[in-house]
Coordinates of C-alpha atoms in Angstrom, one line a residue:
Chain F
X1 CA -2.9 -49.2 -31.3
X2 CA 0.0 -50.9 -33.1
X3 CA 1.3 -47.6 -33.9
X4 CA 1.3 -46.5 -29.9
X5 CA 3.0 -49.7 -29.1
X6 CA 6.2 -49.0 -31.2
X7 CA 6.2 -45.5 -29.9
X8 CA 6.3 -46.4 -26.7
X9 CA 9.1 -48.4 -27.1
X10 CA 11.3 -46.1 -28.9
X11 CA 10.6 -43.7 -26.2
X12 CA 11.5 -46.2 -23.8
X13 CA 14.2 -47.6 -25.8
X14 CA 15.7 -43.7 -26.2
X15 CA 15.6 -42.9 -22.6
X16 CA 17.2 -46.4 -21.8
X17 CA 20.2 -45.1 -24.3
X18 CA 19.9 -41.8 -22.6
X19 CA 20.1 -43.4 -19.0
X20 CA 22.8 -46.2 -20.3
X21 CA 25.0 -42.7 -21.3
X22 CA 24.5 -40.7 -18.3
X23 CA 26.1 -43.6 -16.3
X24 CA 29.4 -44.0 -18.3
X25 CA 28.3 -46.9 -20.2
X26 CA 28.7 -47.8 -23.5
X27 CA 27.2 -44.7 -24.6
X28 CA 27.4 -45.8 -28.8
X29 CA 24.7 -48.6 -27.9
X30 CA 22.4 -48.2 -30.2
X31 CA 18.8 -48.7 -30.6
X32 CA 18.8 -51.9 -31.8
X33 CA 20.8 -53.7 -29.4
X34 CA 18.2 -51.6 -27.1
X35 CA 15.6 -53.7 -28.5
X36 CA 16.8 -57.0 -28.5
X37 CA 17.4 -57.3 -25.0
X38 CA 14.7 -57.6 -22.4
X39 CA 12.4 -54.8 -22.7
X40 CA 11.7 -54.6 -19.1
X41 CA 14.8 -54.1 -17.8
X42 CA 14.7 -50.4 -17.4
X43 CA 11.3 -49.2 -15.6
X44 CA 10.9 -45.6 -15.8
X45 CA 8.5 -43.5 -13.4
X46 CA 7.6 -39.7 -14.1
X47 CA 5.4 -37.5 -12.3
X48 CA 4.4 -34.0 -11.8
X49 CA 3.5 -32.3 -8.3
X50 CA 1.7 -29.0 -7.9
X51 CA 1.0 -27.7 -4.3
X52 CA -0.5 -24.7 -3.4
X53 CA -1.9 -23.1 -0.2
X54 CA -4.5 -20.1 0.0
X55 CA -2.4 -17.1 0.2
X56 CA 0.8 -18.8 0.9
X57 CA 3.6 -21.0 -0.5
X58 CA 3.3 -23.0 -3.4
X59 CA 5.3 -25.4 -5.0
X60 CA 6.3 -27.4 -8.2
X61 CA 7.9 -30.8 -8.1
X62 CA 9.2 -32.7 -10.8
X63 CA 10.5 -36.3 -10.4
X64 CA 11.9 -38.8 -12.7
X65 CA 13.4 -42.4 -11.6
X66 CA 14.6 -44.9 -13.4
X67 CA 15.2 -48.6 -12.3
X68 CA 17.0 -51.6 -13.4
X69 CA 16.7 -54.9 -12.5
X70 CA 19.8 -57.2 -13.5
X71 CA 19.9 -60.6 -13.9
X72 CA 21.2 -61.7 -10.9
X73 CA 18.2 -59.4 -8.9
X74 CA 20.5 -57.1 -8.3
X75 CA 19.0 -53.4 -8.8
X76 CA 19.6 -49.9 -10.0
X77 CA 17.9 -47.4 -8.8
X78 CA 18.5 -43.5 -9.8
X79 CA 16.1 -40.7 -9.2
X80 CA 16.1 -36.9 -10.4
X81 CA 14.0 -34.5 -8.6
X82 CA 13.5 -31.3 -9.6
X83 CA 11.4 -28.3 -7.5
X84 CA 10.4 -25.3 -7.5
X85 CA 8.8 -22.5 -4.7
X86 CA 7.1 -19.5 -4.7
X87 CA 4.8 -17.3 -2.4
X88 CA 4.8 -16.2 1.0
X89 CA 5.4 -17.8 4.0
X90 CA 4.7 -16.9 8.1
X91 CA 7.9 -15.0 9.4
X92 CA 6.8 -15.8 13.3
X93 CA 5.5 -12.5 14.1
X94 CA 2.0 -12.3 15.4
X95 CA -0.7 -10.1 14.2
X96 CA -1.4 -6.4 15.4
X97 CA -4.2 -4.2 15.4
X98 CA -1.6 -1.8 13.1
X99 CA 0.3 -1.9 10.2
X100 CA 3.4 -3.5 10.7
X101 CA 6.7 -2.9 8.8
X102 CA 9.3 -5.8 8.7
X103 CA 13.3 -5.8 7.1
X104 CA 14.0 -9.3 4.6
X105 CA 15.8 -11.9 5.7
X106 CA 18.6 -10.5 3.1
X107 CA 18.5 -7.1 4.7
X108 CA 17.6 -5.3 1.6
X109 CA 14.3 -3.8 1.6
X110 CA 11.5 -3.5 4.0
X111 CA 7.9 -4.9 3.6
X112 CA 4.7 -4.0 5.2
X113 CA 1.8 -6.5 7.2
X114 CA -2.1 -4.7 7.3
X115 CA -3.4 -4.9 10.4
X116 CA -4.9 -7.9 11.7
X117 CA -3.2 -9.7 9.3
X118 CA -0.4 -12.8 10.1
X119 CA 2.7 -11.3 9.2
X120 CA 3.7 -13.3 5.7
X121 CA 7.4 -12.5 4.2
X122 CA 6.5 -13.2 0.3
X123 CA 10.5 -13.2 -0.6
X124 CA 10.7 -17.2 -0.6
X125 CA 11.9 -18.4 -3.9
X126 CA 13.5 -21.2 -4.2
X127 CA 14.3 -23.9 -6.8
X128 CA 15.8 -27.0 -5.5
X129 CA 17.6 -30.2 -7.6
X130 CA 18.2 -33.7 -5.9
X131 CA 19.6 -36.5 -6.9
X132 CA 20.0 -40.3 -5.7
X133 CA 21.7 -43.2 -6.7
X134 CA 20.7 -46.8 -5.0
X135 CA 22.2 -50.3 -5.2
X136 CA 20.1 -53.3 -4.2
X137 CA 22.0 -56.7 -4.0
X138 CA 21.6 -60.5 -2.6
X139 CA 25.1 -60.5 -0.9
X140 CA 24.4 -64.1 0.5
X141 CA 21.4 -66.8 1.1
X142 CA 18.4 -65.3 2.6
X143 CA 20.4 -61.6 2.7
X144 CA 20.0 -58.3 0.8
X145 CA 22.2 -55.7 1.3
X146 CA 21.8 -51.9 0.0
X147 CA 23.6 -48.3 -0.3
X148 CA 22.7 -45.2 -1.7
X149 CA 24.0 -41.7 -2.3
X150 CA 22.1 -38.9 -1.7
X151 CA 22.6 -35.0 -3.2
X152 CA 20.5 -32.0 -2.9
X153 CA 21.0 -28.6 -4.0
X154 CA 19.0 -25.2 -3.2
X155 CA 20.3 -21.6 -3.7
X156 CA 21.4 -21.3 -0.1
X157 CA 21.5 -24.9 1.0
X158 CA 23.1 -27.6 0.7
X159 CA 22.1 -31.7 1.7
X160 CA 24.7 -34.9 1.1
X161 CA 23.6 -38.6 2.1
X162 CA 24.4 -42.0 2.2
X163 CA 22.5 -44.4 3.2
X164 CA 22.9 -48.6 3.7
X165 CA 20.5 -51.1 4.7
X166 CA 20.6 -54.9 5.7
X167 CA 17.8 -57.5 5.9
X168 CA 17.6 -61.0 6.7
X169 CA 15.2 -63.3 5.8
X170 CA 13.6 -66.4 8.0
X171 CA 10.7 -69.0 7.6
X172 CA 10.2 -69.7 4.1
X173 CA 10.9 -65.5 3.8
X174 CA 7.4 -64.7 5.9
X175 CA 10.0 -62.9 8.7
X176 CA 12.6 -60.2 7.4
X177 CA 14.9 -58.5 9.7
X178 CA 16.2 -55.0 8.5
X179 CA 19.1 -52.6 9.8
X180 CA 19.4 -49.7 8.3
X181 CA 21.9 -46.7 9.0
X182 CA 21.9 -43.3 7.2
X183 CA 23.9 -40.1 7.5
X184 CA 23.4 -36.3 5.8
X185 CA 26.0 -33.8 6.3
X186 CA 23.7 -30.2 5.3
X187 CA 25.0 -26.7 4.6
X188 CA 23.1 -23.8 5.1
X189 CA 24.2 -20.5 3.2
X190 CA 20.9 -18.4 3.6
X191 CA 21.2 -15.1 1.8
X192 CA 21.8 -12.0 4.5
X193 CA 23.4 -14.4 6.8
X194 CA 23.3 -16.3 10.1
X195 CA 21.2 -14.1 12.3
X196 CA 22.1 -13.7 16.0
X197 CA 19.6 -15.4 18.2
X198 CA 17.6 -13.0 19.8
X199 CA 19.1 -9.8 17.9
X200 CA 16.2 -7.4 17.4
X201 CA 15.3 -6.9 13.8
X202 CA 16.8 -4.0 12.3
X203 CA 13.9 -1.5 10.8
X204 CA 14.6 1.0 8.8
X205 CA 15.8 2.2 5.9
X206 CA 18.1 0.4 3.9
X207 CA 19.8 2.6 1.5
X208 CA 20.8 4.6 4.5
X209 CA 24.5 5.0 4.2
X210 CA 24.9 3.3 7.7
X211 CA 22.3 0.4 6.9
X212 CA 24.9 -2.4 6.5
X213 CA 26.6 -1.9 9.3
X214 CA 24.5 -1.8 11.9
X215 CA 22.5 -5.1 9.8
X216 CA 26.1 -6.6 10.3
X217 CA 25.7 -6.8 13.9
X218 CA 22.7 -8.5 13.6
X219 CA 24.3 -11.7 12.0
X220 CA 26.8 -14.0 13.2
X221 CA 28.2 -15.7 10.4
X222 CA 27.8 -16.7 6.6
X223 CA 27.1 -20.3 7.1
X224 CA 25.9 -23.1 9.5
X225 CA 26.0 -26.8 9.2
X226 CA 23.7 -29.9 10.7
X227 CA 24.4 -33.6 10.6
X228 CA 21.4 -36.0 10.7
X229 CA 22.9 -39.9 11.7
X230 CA 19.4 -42.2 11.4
X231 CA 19.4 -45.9 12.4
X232 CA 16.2 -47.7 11.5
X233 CA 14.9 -51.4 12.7
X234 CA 12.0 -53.3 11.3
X235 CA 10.2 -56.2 11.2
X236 CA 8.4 -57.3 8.6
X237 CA 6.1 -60.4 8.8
X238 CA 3.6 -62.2 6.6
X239 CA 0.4 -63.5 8.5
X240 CA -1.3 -65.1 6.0
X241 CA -2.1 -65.2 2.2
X242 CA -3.9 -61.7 2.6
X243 CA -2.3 -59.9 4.9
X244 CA 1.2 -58.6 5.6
X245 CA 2.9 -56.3 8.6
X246 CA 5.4 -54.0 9.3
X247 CA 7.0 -52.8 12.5
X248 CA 9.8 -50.3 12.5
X249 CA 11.8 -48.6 15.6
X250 CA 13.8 -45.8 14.4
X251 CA 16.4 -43.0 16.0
X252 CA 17.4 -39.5 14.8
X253 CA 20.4 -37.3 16.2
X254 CA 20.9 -34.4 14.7
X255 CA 23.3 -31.8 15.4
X256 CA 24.3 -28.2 14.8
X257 CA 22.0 -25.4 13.5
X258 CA 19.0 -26.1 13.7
X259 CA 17.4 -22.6 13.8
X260 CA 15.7 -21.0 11.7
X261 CA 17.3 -18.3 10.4
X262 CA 14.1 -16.6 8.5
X263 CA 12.1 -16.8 11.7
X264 CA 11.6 -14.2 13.6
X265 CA 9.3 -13.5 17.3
X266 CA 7.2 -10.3 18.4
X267 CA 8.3 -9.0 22.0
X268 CA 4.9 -7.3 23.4
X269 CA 4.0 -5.4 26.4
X270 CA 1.1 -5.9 29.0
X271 CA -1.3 -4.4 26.4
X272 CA 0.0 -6.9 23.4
X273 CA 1.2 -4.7 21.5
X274 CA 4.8 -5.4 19.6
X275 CA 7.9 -3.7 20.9
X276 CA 10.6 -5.5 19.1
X277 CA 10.9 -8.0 16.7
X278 CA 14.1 -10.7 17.9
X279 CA 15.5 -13.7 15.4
X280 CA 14.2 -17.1 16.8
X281 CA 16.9 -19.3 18.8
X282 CA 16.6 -22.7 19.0
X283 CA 18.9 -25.5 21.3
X284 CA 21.6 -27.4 18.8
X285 CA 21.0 -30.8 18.7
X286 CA 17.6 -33.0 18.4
X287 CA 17.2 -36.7 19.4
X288 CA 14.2 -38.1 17.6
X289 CA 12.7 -41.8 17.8
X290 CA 9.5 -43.2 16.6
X291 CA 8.0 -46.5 16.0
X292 CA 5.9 -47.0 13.4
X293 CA 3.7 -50.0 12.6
X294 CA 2.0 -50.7 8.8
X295 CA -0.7 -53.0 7.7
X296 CA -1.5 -54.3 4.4
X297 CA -5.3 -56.4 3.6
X298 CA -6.1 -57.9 0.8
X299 CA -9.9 -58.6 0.6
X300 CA -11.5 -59.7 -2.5
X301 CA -10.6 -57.6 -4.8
X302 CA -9.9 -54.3 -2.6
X303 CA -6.9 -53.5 -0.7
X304 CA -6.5 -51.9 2.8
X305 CA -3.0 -49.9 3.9
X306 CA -3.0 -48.4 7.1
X307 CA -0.2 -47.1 8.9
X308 CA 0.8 -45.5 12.5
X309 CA 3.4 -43.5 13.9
X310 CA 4.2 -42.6 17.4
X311 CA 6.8 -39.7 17.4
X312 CA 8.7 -38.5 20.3
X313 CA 11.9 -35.9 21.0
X314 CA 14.3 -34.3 23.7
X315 CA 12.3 -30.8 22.2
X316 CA 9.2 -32.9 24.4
X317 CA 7.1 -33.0 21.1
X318 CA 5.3 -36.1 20.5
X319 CA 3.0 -36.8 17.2
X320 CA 0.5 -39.2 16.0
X321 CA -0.1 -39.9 12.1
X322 CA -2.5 -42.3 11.0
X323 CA -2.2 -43.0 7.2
X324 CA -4.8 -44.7 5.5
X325 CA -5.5 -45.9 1.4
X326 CA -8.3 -48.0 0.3
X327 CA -7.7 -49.6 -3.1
X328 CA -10.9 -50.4 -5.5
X329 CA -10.1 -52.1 -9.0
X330 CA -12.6 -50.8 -11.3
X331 CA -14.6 -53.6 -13.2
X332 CA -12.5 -53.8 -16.7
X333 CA -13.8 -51.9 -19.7
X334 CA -12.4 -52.7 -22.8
X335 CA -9.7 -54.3 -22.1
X336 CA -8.1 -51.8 -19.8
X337 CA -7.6 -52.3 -16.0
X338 CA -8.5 -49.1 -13.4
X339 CA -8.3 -48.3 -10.2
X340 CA -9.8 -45.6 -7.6
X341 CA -7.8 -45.1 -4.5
X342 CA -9.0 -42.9 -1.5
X343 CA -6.4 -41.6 0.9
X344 CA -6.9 -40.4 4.3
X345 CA -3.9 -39.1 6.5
X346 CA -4.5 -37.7 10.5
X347 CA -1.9 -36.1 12.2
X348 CA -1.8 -34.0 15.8
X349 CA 1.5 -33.0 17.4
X350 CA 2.5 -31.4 20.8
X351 CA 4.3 -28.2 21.2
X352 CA 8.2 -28.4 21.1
X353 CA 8.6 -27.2 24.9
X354 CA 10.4 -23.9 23.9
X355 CA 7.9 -23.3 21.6
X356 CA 6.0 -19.9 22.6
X357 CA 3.6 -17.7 20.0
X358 CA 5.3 -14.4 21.2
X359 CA 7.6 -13.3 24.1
X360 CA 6.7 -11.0 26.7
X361 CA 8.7 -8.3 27.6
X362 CA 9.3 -8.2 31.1
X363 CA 9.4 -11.9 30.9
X364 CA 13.1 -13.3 31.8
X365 CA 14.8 -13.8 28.5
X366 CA 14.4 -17.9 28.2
X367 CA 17.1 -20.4 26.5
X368 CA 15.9 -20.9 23.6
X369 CA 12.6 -19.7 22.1
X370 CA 10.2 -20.2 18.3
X371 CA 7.4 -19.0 17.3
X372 CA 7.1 -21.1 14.4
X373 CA 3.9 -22.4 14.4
X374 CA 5.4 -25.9 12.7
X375 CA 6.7 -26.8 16.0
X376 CA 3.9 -25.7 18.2
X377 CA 0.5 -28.0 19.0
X378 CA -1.2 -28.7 15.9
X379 CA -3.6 -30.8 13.8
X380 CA -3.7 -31.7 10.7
X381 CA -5.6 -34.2 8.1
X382 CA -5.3 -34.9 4.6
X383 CA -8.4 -36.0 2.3
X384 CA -7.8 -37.3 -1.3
X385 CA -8.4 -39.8 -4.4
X386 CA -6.1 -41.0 -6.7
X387 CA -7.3 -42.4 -10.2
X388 CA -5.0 -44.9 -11.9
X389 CA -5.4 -46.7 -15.3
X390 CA -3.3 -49.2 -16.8
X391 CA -2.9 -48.8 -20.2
X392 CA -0.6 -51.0 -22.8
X393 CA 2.5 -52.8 -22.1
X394 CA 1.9 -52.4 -18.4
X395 CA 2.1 -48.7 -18.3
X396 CA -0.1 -46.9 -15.7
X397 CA -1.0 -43.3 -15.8
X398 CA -2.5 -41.9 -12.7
X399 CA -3.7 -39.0 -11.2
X400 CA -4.4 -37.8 -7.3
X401 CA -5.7 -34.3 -6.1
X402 CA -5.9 -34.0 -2.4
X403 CA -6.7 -31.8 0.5
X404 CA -5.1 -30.8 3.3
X405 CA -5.5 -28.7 5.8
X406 CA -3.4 -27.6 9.0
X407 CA -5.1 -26.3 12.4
X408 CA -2.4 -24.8 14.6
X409 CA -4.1 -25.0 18.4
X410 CA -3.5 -22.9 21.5
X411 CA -1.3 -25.0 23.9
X412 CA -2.8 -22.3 26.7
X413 CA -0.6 -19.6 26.7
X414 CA -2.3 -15.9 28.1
X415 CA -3.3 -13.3 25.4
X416 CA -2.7 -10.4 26.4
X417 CA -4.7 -7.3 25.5
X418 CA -4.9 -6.7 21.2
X419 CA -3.6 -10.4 20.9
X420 CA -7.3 -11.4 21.8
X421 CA -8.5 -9.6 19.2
X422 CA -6.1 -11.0 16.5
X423 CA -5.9 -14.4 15.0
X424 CA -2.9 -16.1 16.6
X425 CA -3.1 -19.8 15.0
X426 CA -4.4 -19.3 11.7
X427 CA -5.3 -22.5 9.2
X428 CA -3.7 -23.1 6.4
X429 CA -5.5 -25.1 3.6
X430 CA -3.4 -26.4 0.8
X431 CA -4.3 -28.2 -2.6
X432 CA -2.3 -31.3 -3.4
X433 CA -2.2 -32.2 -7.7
X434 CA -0.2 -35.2 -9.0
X435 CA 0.2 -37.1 -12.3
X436 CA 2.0 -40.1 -12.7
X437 CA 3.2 -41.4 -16.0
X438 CA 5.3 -45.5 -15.2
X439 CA 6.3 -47.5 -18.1
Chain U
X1 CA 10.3 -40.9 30.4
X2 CA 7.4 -42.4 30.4
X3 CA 6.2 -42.0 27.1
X4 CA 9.6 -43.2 25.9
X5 CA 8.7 -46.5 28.2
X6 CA 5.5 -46.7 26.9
X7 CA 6.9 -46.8 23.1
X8 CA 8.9 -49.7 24.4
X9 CA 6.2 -51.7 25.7
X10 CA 4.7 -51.1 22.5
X11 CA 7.2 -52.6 20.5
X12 CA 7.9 -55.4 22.5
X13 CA 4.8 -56.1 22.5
X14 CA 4.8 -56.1 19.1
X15 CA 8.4 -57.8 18.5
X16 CA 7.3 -61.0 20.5
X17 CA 3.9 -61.4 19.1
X18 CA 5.5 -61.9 15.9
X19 CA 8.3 -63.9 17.4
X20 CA 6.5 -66.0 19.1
X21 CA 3.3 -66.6 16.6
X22 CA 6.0 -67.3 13.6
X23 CA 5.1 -71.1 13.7
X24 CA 1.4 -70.2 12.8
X25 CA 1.8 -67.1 11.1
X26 CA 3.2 -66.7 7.2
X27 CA 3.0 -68.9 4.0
X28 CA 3.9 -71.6 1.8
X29 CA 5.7 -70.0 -1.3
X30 CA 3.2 -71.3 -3.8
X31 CA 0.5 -69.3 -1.1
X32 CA 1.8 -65.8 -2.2
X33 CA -0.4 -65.3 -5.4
X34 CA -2.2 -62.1 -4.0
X35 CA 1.5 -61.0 -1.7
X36 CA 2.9 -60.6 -4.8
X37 CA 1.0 -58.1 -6.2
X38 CA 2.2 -55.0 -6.8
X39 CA -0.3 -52.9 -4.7
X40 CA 0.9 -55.2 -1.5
X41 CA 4.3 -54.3 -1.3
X42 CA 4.5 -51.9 2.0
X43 CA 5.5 -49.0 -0.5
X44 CA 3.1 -49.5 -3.1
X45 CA 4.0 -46.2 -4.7
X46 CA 7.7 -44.9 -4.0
X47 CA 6.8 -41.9 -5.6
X48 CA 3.9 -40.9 -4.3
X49 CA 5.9 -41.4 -0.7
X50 CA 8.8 -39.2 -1.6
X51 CA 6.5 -36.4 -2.6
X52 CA 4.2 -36.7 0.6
X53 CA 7.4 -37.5 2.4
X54 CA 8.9 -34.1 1.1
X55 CA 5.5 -32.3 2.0
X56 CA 5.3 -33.5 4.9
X57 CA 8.8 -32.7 6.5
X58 CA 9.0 -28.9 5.6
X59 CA 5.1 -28.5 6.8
X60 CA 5.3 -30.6 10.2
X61 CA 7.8 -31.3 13.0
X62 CA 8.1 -35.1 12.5
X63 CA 9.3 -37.0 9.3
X64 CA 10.9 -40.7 8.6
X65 CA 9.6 -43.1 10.3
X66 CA 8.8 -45.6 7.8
X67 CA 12.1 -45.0 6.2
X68 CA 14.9 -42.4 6.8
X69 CA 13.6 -39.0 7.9
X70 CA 17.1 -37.5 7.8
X71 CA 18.3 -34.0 6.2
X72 CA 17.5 -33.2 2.3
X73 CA 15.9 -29.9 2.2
X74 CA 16.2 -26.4 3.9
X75 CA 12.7 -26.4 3.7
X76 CA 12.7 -26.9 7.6

């Protein structure tokens, strides 16, 4: 045990030097001086993220943060997240009672869909690095101000953020006020272009000496951009010795492209059977609000967290999340404090009003139009446990493995002909693995 | 419109209930022995939030909420 405990504290003590040098400090601290100041200073959290869905995407995530608190209260927070993605993911075609031939996003190479089958495109591949900064201060009595940077970098995309927040304490601190404001400029660089909305997809073959050309006239551009301004207010308010709440209104503009360019739509005629394949198009801005309300119950020994959210856009989609985690302390065994925690998330959306699962072709060519099934009427819950033990020198390891499962639904659009026979809103299930190393 | 109006209603709802009940509701400061545990903090765990957060914005058409649900990711 003894041993463990100095261990721990030379790994801490390490990554503290590591941290200390990474922000242009005094980077020939050394471990001692480490050590003699307060050991809790720095808190570290680690954890490790698989997701996986049957037959589709799946994704590694990797996140490190590391928080100090200074004397004064004021805090540090920086955070390192690392991902990873893999597998296949719906294009926006529908199925067909044939075998289907589709071009890649990047216009090199063709790929072909069995019949019957929802048309997957398995190119995505992605690894993704983000990074953010925090600073939490008391600029005054009774009032906390905060800012933060924000970074995120893919292959073909790019995110910067800033973010500040204000919050005002009242009555003995049982009432706090909060303001919050944040803006991300994004860049989007995706590999074969900015298609042209509506443009049929080129088929064919691509090492054709003419290929590139005629793929040319399919794009528009090289890049697009999209600004995201949020301005959050909450309440949050203690009602008695067990139980706290939290209100919050919040409102989302976001400009620019906001298509997307992978997505594509089948075109069929009267029998349902695909004609054309045509790049998705969708309008250029999106105001979003939603107000949200949070719960937090201390019984005995358990703790109950519940959460809603009522969501609502100009795209006429509105969604309902329900939230829910259910704290039980384990009784202690040896010295060593646990925890089992089950979660339980609901969530139902409405379909985006442009939103359609195919076009038709003598149908009138609309303004905009997606067949993305993430924006059309859909359920969706989440079941899962998490398992946390405190070990030594207030470290926690935990673990949580979840469920969840998506059920796109028919808003009550006409199938015609072969699309009766086909599955149009698939499920998709999806395996949620976490561990959680804090000290 | 009107579920825009309805959201409203909702919040003020909401807003003046806690406006109004603030000289029966909270607590003294030496009253906060379980509020001050870590698992009642309204983000108990910021890092299982991010990670569901970042989940949930590529897979579904809403995000933020509780905090920012701004940009990030191509994922969506």
């Amino acid at each position: 045990m003894m041993r463990n405990k100095a261990d721990n504290k030379n790994i801490k003590a390490a990554l503290t030097i590591a941290t200390a040098a990474l922000l242009g400090g005094n980077s020939t601290v050394s471990a001692e001086t480490v050590n003699s100041t307060d050991d809790s200073a720095w808190e570290f959290d680690s954890a490790f993220l698989f997701y996986s869905e049957a037959d589709r995407v799946s994704a590694s995530e990797a996140i490190f943060n590391a928080k100090k608190t200074f004397e004064d209260d004021e805090v540090l927070n920086l955070k390192l997240t690392v991902d990873a993605l893999t597998g296949a993911s719906a294009n926006g075609a529908v199925a067909q009672p044939n075998v289907q031939t589709f071009t890649r996003p990047s216009g090199n190479g063709q790929y072909d869909v069995a019949p019957g089958d929802t048309p997957l495109d398995d190119t995505f591949r992605d690894t993704r690095v983000q990074i953010n900064g925090q600073w939490t201060q008391t600029v005054a009595d009774d009032l906390t101000a905060s800012g933060g940077v924000h970074l995120s970098k893919e292959y073909d995309y790019l995110s910067l953020g800033i973010n500040g927040n204000l919050a005002i304490d009242f009555d003995r601190k049982n009432t706090t006020f909060s303001l919050g404001f944040s803006y991300f400029q994004d860049t989007f660089t995706p590999e074969g272009g900015i298609p042209k909305p509506f443009a049929s997809m080129l088929i064919g073959d691509s090492s054709d000496p003419g290929w590139d050309e005629e793929f040319a006239k399919t794009r528009i551009g090289s890049e697009d951009d999209k600004t995201t301004t949020d301005i959050l207010l909450g309440i949050t308010q203690v009602i008695n010795r067990r139980m706290i709440m939290q209100f919050n209104y919040s409102y989302s503009m976001v400009d620019g492209y906001l298509t997307d360019p992978f997505k594509i739509m089948t075109v069929v005629d009267n029998d349902g059977l695909a004609q054309d394949y045509v790049y998705e198009s969708r309008p250029d801005s999106r105001v979003k609000q939603s107000f949200y309300a949070q719960s937090l119950y201390h019984f005995d020994t358990t703790v109950l967290d519940v959460s809603y959210r009522y969501m609502w856009d100009d795209w006429e989609i509105t969604s309902h999340t329900i939230d829910s985690r259910f704290r039980i302390p384990l009784s202690d065994s040896f010295g060593t404090e646990s925890y089992l925690q089950p979660h339980f998330r609901f969530y139902q959306q409405g379909a985006a009003d442009f939103y359609r699962p195919f076009m038709m072709e003598n149908d009138p060519k609309p303004a905009f139009a997606s067949a993305d099934y993430r924006i059309g009427e859909m359920t969706a819950y989440t079941l899962g446990i998490k398992y946390g033990r405190l070990i030594n020198n207030g470290h926690e390891l935990s673990f949580r493995l979840e469920y969840y499962r998506q059920t796109p639904t028919d808003a009550g659009f006409d199938e015609p002909g072969v699309l009766k026979e086909v599955e149009l809103y698939p499920s998709i299930d999806a395996i949620i693995a976490q561990v959680t190393y804090s000290f | 419109m009107n579920i825009m109006n309805k959201a409203k209603v909702v919040l003020l709802i909401s807003l003046s209930i806690t406006a109004s009940g603030c000289s029966s509701l909270g607590v003294e400061p030496w009253e906060r022995d379980l509020l001050s545990k870590k698992e009642m903090t309204l983000t108990a765990s910021p890092i299982d939030s991010a990670l569901d957060d970042h989940i949930y914005f590529s897979k579904e058409a809403s995000s933020g909420g509780k905090g920012f649900g701004g940009g990030g990711c191509g994922c969506n």
